[in-house]
mmCIF file of C-alpha atoms in Angstrom:
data_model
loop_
_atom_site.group_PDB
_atom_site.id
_atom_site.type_symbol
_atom_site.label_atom_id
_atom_site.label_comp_id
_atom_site.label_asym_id
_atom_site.label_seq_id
_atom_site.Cartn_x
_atom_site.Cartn_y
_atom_site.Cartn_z
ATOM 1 C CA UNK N 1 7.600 120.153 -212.107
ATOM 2 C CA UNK N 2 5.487 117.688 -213.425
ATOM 3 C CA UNK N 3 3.979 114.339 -211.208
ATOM 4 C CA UNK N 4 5.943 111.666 -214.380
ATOM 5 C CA UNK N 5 9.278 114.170 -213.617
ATOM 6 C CA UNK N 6 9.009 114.036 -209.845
ATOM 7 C CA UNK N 7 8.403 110.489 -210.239
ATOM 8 C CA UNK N 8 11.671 110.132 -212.399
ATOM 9 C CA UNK N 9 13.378 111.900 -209.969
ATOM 10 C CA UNK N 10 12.822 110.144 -206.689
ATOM 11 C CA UNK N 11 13.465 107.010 -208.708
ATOM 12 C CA UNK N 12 16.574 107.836 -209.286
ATOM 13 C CA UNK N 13 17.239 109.215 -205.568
ATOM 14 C CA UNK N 14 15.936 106.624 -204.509
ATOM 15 C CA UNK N 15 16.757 103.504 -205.934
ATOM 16 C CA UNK N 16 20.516 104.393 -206.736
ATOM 17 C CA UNK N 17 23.701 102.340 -205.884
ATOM 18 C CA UNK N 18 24.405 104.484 -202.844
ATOM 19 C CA UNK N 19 25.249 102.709 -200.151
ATOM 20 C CA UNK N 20 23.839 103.217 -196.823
ATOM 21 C CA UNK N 21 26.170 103.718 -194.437
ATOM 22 C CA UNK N 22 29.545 104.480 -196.132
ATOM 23 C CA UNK N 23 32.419 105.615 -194.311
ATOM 24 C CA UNK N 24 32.850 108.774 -192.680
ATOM 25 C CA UNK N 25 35.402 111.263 -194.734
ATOM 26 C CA UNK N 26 36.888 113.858 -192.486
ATOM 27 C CA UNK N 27 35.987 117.472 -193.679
ATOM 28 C CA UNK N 28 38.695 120.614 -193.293
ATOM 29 C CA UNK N 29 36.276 123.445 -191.380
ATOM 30 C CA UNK N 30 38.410 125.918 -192.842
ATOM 31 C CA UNK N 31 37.426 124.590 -196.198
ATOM 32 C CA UNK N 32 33.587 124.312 -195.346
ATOM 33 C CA UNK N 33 33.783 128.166 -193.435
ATOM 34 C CA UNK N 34 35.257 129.785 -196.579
ATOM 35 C CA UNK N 35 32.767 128.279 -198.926
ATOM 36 C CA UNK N 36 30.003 128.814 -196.694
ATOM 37 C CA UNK N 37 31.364 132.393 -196.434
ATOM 38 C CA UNK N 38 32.042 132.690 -200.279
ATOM 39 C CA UNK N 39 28.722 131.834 -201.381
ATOM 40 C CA UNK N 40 26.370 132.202 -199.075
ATOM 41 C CA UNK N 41 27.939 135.075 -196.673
ATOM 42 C CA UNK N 42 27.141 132.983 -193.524
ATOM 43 C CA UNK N 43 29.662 132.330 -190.602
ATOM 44 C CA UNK N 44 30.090 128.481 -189.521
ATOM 45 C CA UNK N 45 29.472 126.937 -186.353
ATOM 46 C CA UNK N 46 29.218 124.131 -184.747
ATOM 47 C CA UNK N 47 29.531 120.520 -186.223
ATOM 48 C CA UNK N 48 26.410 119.216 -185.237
ATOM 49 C CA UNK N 49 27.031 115.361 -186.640
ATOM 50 C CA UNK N 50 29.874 114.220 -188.899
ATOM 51 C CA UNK N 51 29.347 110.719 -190.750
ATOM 52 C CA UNK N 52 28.552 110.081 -194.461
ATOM 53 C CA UNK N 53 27.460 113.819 -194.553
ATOM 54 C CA UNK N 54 28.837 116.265 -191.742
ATOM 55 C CA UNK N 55 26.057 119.020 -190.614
ATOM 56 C CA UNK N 56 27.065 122.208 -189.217
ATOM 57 C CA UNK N 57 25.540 124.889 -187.476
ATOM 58 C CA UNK N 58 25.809 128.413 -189.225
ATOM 59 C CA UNK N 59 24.023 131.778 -189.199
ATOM 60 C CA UNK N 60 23.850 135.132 -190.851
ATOM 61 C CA UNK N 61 26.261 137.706 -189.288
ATOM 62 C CA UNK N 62 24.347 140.562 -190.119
ATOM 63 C CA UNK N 63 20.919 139.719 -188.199
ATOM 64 C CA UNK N 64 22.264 136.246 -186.435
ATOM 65 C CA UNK N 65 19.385 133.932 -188.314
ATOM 66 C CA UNK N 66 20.362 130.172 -187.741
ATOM 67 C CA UNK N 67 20.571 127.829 -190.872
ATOM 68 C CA UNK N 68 22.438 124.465 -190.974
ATOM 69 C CA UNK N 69 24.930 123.429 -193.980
ATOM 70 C CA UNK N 70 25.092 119.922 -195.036
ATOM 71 C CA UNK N 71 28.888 118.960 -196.580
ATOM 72 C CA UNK N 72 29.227 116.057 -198.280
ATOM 73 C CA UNK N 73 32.630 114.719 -199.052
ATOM 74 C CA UNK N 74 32.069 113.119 -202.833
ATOM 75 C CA UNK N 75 35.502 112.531 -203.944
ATOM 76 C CA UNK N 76 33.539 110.561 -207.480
ATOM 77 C CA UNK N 77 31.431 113.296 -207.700
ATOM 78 C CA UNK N 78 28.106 110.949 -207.295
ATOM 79 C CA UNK N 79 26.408 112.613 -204.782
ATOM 80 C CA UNK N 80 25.877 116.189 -206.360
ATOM 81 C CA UNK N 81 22.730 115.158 -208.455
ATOM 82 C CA UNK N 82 21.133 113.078 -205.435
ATOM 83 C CA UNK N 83 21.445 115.841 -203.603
ATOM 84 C CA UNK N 84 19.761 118.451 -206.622
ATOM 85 C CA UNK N 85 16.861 115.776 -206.758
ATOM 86 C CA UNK N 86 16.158 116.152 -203.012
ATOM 87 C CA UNK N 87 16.288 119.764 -203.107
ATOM 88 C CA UNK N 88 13.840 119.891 -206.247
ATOM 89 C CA UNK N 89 11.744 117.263 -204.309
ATOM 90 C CA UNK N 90 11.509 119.788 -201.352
ATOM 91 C CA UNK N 91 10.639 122.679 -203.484
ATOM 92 C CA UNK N 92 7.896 120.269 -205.084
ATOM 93 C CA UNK N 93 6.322 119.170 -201.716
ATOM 94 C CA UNK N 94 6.664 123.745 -200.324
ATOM 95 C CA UNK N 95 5.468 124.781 -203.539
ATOM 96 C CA UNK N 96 1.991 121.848 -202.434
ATOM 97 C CA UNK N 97 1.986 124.088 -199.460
ATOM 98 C CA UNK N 98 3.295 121.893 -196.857
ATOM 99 C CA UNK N 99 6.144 122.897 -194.640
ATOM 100 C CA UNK N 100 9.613 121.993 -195.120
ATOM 101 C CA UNK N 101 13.281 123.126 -193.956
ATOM 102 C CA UNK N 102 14.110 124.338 -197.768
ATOM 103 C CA UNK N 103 17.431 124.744 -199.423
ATOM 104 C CA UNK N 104 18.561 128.182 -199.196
ATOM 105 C CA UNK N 105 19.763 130.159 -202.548
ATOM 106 C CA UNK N 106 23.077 130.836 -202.649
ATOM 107 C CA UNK N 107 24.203 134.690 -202.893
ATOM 108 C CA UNK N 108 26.648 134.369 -205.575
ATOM 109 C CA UNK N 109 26.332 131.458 -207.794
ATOM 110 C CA UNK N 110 29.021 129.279 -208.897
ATOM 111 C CA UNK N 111 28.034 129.013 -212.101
ATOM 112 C CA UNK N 112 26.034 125.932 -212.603
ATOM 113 C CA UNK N 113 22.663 127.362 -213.686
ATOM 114 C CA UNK N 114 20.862 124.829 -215.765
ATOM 115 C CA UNK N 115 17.527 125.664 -217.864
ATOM 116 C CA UNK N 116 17.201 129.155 -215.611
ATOM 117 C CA UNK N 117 16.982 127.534 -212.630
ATOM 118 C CA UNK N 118 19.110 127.933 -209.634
ATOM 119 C CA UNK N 119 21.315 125.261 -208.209
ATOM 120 C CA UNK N 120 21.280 125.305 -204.382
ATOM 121 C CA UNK N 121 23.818 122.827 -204.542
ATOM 122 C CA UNK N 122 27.801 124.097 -204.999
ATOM 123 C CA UNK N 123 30.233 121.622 -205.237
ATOM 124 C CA UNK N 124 33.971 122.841 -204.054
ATOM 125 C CA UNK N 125 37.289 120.870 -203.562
ATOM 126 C CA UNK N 126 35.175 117.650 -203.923
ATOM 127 C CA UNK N 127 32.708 118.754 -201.676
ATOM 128 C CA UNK N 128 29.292 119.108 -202.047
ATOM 129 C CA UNK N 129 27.415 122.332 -200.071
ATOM 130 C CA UNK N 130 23.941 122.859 -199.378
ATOM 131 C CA UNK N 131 22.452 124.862 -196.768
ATOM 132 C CA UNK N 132 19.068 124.854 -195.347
ATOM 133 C CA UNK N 133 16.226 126.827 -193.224
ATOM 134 C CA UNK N 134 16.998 125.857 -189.994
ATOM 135 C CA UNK N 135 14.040 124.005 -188.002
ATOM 136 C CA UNK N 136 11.800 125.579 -185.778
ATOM 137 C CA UNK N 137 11.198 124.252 -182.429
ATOM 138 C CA UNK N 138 13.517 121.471 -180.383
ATOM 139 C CA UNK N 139 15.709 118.961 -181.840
ATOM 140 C CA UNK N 140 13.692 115.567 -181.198
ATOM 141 C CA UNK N 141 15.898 113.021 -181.965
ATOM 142 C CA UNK N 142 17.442 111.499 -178.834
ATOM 143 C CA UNK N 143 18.715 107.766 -179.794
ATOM 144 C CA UNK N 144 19.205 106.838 -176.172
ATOM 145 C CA UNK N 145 15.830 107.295 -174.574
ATOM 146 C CA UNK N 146 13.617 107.957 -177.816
ATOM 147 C CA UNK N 147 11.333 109.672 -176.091
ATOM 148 C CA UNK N 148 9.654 111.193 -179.132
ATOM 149 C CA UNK N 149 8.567 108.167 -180.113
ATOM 150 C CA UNK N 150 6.412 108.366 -177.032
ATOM 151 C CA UNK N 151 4.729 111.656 -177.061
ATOM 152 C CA UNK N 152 0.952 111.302 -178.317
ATOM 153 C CA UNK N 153 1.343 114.792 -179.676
ATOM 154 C CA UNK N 154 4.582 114.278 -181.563
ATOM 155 C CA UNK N 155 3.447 112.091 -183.198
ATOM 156 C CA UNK N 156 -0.331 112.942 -184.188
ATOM 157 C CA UNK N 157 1.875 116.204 -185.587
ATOM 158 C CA UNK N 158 3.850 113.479 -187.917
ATOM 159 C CA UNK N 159 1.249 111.477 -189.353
ATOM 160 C CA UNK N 160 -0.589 114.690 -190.107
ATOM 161 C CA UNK N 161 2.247 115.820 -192.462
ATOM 162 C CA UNK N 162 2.965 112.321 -193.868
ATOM 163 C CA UNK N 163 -1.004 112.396 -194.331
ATOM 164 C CA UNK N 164 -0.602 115.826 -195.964
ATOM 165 C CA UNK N 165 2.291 114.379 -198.027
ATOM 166 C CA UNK N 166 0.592 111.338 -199.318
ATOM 167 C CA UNK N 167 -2.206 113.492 -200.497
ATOM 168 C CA UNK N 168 -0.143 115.739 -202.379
ATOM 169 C CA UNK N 169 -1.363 116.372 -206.349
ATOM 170 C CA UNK N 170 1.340 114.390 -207.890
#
């Protein structure tokens, strides 16, 4: 990827008509499980958040590794390609060598392979899939006491990755 493509992509993610918050659409689990299954042989768990995208918890059967899948309900089928641009943005910024939660391949693909390269993103029963590493370490975000905005080492650990990220050969 080159820096003028990367640049056309996260205008486009970007500065696009989504809205911010839009409303929640309830998800079927039984729907998300037997995609999740289907293409990516992983067993759901927990919903972790549901809003405008619902996260689960989900993991490997065969050697219990921990991912998370993202669904997004997209019943006008606009949020498929935001979500391709942020995956190729996250390969861009691993492939710079700085660490990310990436996308994780699907095991069977469902067919949308575009100039030989895969699509991490399936879209089923006007849902959109992706599923991702899942993050080392403690979940940080508390919105009732933020207390990670408070820890001196939290936060020296941020800016060094935004500082990484900034300097990134674009």
């Amino acid at each position: 990827i080159n820096a003028e493509y990367m640049g056309h992509l996260l205008s486009v993610y970007f500065f696009s008509s989504m809205s911010l918050f839009e409303q929640t659409i309830p998800v079927d689990k039984e729907v998300v499980s037997g995609v999740l299954n289907k293409y990516w042989a992983l067993e759901l768990g927990d919903c972790i958040k549901a809003s405008q995208n619902h996260t689960f918890n989900c993991s490997d059967p065969t050697n219990n590794q921990r991912y998370v899948v993202r669904v997004t309900p997209d019943p006008d089928g606009v949020q498929y390609d935001r979500m391709l641009i942020e995956v190729k943005f996250l390969q861009f910024v691993k492939n710079r060598g700085l660490t990310v939660c990436m996308a994780v391949e699907p095991k069977q693909q469902g067919g949308e392979v575009e100039d030989g390269e895969t699509r991490f993103v399936i879209r089923e029963n006007q849902l959109d899939f992706v599923v991702f590493e899942y993050a080392k370490g403690e979940n940080i975000v508390d919105l009732v006491t933020y207390w990670w905005l408070k820890d001196a080492e939290l936060a020296k650990a941020w800016g060094q990755w935004i500082g990484k990220l900034h300097q990134l050969d674009i």
